[in-house]
PDB file of C-alpha atoms in Angstrom:
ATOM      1  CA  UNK A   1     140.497  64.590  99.070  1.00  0.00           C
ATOM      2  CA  UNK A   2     142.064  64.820 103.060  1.00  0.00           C
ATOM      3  CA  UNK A   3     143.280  68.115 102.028  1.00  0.00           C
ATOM      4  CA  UNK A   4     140.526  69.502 100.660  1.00  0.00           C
ATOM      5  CA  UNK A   5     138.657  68.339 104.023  1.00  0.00           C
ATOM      6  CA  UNK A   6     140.834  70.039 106.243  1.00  0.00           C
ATOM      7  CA  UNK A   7     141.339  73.058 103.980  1.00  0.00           C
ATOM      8  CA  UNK A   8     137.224  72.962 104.063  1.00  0.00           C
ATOM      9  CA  UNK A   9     137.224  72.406 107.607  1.00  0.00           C
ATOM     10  CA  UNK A  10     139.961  75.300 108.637  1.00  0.00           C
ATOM     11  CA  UNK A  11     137.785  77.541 106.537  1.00  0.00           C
ATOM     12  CA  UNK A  12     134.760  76.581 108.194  1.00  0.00           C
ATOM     13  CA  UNK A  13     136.210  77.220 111.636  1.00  0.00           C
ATOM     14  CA  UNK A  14     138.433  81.153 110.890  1.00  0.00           C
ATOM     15  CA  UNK A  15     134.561  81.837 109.457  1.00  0.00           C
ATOM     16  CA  UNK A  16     133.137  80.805 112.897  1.00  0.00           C
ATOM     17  CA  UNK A  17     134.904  82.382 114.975  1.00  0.00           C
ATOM     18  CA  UNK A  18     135.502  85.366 112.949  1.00  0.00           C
ATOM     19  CA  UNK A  19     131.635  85.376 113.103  1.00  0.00           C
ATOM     20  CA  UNK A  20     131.450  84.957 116.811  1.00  0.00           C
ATOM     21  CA  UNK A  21     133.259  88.224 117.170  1.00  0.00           C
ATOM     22  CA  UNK A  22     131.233  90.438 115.298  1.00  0.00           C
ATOM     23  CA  UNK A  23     127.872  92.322 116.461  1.00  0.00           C
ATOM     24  CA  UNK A  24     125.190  91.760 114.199  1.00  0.00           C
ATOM     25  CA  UNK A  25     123.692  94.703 112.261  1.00  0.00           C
ATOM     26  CA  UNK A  26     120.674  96.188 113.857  1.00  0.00           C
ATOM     27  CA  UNK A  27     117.393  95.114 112.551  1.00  0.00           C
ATOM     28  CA  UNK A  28     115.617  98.606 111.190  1.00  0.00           C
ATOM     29  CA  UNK A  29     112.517  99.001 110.966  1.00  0.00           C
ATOM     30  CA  UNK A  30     109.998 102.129 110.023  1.00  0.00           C
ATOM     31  CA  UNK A  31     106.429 102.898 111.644  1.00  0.00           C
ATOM     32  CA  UNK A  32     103.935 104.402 109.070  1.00  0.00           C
ATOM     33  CA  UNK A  33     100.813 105.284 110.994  1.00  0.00           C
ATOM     34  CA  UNK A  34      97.732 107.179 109.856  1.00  0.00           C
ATOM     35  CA  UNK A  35      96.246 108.776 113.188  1.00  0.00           C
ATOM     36  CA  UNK A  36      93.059 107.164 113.665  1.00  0.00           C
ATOM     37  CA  UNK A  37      91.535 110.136 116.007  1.00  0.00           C
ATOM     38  CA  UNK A  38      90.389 113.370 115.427  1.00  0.00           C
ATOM     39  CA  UNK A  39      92.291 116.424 113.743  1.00  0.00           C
ATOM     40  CA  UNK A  40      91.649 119.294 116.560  1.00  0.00           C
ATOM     41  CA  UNK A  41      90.643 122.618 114.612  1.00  0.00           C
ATOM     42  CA  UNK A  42      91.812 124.571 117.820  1.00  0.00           C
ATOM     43  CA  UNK A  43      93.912 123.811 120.621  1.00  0.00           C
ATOM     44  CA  UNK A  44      90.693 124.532 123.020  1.00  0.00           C
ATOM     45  CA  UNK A  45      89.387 121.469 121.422  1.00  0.00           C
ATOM     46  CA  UNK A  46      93.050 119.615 121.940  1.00  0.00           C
ATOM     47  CA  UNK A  47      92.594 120.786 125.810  1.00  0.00           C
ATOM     48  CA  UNK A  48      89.245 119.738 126.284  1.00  0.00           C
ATOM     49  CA  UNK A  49      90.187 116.033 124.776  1.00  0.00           C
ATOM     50  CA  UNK A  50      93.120 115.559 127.380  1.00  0.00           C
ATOM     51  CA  UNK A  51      93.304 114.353 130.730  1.00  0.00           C
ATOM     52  CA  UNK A  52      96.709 116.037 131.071  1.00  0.00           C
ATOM     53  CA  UNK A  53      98.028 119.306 129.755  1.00  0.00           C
ATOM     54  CA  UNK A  54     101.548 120.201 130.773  1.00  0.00           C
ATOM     55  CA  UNK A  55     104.419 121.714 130.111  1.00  0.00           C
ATOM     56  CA  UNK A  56     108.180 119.056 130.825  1.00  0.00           C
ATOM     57  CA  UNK A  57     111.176 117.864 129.474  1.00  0.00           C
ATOM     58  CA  UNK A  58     111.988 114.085 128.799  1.00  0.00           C
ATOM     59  CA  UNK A  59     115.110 112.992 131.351  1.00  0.00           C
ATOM     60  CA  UNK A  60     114.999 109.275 130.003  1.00  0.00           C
ATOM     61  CA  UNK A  61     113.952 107.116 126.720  1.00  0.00           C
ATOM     62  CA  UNK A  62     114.013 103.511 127.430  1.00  0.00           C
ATOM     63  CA  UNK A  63     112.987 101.370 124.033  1.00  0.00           C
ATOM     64  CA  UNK A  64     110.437  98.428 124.305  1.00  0.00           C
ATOM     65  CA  UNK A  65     109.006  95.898 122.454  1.00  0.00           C
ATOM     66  CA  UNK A  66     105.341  95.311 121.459  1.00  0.00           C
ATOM     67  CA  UNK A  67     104.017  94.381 118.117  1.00  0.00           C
ATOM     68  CA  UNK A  68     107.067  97.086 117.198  1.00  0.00           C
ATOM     69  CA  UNK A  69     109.371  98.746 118.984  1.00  0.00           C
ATOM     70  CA  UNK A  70     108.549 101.670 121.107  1.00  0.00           C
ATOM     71  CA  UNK A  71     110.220 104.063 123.403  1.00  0.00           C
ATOM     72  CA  UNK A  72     108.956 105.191 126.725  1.00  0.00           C
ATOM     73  CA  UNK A  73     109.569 108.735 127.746  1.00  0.00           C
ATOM     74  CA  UNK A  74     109.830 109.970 131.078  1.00  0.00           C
ATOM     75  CA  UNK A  75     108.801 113.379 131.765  1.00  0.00           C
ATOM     76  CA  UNK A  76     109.426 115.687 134.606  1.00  0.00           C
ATOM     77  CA  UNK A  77     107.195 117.867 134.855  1.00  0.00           C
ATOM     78  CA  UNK A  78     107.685 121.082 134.377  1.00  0.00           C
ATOM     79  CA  UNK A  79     104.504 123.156 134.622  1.00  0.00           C
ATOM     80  CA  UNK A  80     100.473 121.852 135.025  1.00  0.00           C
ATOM     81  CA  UNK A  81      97.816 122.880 132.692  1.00  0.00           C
ATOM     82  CA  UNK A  82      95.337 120.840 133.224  1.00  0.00           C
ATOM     83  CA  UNK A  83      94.771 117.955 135.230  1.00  0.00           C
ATOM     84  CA  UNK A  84      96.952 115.967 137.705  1.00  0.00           C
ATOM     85  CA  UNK A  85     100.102 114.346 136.494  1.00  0.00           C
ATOM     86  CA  UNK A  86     101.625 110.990 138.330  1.00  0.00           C
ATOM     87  CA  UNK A  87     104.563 110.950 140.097  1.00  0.00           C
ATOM     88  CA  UNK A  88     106.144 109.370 137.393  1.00  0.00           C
ATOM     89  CA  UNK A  89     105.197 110.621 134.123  1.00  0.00           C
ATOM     90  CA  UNK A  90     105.713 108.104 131.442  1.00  0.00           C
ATOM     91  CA  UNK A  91     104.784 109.173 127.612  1.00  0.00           C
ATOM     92  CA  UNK A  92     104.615 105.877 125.202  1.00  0.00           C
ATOM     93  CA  UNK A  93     105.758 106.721 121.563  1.00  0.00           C
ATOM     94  CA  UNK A  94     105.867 104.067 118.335  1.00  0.00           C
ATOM     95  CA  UNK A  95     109.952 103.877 117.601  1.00  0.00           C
ATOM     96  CA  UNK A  96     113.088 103.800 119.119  1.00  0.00           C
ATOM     97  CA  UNK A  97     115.560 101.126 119.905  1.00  0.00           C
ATOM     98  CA  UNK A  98     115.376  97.963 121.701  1.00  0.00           C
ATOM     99  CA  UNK A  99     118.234  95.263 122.023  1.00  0.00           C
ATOM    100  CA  UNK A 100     119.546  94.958 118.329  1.00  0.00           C
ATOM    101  CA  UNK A 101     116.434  96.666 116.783  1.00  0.00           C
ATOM    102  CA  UNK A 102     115.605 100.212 115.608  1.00  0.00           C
ATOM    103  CA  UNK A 103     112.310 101.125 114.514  1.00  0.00           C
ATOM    104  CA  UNK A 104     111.894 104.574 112.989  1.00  0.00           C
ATOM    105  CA  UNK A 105     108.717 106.010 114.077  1.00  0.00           C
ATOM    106  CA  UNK A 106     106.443 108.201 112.381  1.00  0.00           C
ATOM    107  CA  UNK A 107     107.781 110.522 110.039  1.00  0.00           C
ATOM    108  CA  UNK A 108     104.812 113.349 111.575  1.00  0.00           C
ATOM    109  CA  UNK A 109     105.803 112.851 114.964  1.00  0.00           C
ATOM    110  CA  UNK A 110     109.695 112.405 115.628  1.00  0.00           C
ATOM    111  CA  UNK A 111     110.973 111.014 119.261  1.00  0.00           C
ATOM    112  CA  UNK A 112     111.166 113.424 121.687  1.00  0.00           C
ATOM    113  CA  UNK A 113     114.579 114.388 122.627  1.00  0.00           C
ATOM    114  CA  UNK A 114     116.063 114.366 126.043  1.00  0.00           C
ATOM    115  CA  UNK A 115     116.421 117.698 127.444  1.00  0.00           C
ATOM    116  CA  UNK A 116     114.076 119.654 125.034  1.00  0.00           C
ATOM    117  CA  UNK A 117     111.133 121.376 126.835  1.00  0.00           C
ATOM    118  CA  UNK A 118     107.701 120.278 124.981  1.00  0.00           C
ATOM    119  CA  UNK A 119     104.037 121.559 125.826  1.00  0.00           C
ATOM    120  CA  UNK A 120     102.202 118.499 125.590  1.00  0.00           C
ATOM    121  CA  UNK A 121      98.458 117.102 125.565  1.00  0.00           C
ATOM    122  CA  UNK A 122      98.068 113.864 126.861  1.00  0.00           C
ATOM    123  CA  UNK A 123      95.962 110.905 127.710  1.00  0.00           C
ATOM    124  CA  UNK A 124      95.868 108.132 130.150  1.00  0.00           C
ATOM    125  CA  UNK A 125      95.336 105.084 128.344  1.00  0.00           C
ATOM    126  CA  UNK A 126      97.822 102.760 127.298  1.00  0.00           C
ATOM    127  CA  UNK A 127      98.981 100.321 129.722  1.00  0.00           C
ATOM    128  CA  UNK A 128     102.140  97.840 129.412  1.00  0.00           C
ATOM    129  CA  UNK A 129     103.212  95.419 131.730  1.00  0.00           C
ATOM    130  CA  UNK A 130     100.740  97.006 134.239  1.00  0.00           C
ATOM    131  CA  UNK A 131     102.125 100.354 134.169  1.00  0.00           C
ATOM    132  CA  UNK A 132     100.021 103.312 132.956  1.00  0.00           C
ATOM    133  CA  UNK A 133     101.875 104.772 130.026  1.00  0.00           C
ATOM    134  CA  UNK A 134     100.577 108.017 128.918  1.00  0.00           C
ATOM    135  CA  UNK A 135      99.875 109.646 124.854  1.00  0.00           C
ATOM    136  CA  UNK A 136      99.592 112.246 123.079  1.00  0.00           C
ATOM    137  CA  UNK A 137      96.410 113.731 122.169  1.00  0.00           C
ATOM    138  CA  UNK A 138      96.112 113.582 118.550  1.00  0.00           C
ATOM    139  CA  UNK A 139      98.605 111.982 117.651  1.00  0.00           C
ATOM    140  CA  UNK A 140     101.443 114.865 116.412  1.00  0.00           C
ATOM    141  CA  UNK A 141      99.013 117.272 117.084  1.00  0.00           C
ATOM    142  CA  UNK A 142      99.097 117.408 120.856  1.00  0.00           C
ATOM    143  CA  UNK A 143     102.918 118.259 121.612  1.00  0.00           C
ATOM    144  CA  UNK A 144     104.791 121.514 120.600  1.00  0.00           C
ATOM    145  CA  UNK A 145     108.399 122.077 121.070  1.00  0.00           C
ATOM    146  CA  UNK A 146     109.935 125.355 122.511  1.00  0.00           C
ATOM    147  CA  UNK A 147     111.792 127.148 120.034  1.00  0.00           C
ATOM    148  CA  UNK A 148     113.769 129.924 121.537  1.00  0.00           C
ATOM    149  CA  UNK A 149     110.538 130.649 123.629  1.00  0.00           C
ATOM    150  CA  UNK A 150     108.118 129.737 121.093  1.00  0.00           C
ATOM    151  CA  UNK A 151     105.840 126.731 120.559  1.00  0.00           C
ATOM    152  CA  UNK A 152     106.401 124.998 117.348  1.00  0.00           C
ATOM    153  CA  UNK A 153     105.309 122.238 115.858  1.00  0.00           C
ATOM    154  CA  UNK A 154     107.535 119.016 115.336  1.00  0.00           C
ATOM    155  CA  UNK A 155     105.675 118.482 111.982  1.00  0.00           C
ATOM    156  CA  UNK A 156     104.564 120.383 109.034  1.00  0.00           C
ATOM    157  CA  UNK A 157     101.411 118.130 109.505  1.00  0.00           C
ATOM    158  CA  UNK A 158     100.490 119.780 113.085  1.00  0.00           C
ATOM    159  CA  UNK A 159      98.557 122.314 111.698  1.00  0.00           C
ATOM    160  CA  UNK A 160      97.999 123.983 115.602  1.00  0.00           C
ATOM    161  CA  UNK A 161     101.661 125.565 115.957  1.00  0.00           C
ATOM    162  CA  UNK A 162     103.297 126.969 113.398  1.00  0.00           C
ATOM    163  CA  UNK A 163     106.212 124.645 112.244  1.00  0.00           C
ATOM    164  CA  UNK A 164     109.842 125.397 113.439  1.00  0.00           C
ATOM    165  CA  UNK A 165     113.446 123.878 112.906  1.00  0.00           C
ATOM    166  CA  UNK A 166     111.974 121.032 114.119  1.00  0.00           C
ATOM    167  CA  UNK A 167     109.538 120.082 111.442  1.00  0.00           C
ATOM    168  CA  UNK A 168     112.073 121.113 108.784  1.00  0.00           C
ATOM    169  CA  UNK A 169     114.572 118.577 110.105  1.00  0.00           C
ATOM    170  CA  UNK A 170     112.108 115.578 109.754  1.00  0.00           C
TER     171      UNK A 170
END
């Protein structure tokens, strides 16, 4: 019975520390949103529902946590549309990765990449942690990525751009 004991108890410790030396797998998660504003016909009417239209590239993604995890973009800008943009130019976006989880956002509107040049429509209204965090207009609607000097959608879904590599990745 000793034997067993130890035996159990040697076990018990090589899985402990063998344990203590791993990483643990990622947590994954998915986002599945319906957009719950209007679909734009035009992108006049996209344009007339911003506070912000602009042309910039993302320089950083840092992930967050809500309810979910999100990503916060920031933008430098690259070109003015409409409106006045911050100094800082922060773009909130469901998914991304935070600590040990990833969250997948929506299938219609991908992350946006660092480096890529986007045209984008945005609002001013989200706030976290006291910081104003801008969005897109529309959900997938309002952003277009440049495509070898075109604008092109980064979903089939868009309906505004017509949909490049982009789209067909997703």
């Amino acid at each position: 019975m000793r034997k067993i004991m130890l035996l159990g108890m040697a076990g018990l410790a090589a899985a402990m520390l063998w344990g203590c030396g791993q990483k643990d797998e990622p947590i994954m998660s998915s986002v599945a949103m319906s957009w719950a504003g209007p679909t734009y016909e035009t992108v006049e009417e996209l344009e007339d529902d911003s506070d912000l239209a602009m042309i910039g590239t993302p320089v950083e993604i840092e992930g967050f946590r809500t309810t979910s995890v999100s990503s916060m973009v920031t933008i430098e800008v690259e070109e003015v549309l409409k409106g006045t943009p911050p100094e800082k130019l922060i773009l909130f976006q469901y998914g991304g990765e935070y600590q040990n989880e990833i969250c997948m956002p929506p299938e219609e509107f991908p992350l946006l990449e660092v480096g890529k040049t986007y045209l984008l429509y945005l609002n001013d209204d989200y706030i976290h942690d006291g910081e104003t965090l801008y969005t897109v207009v529309g959900g997938y609607q309002g952003v277009a990525v440049d495509t070898d000097g075109e604008w092109t959608a980064l979903s089939e879904a868009n309906g505004l751009w017509p949909s490049g590599p982009a789209a067909s990745e997703g």
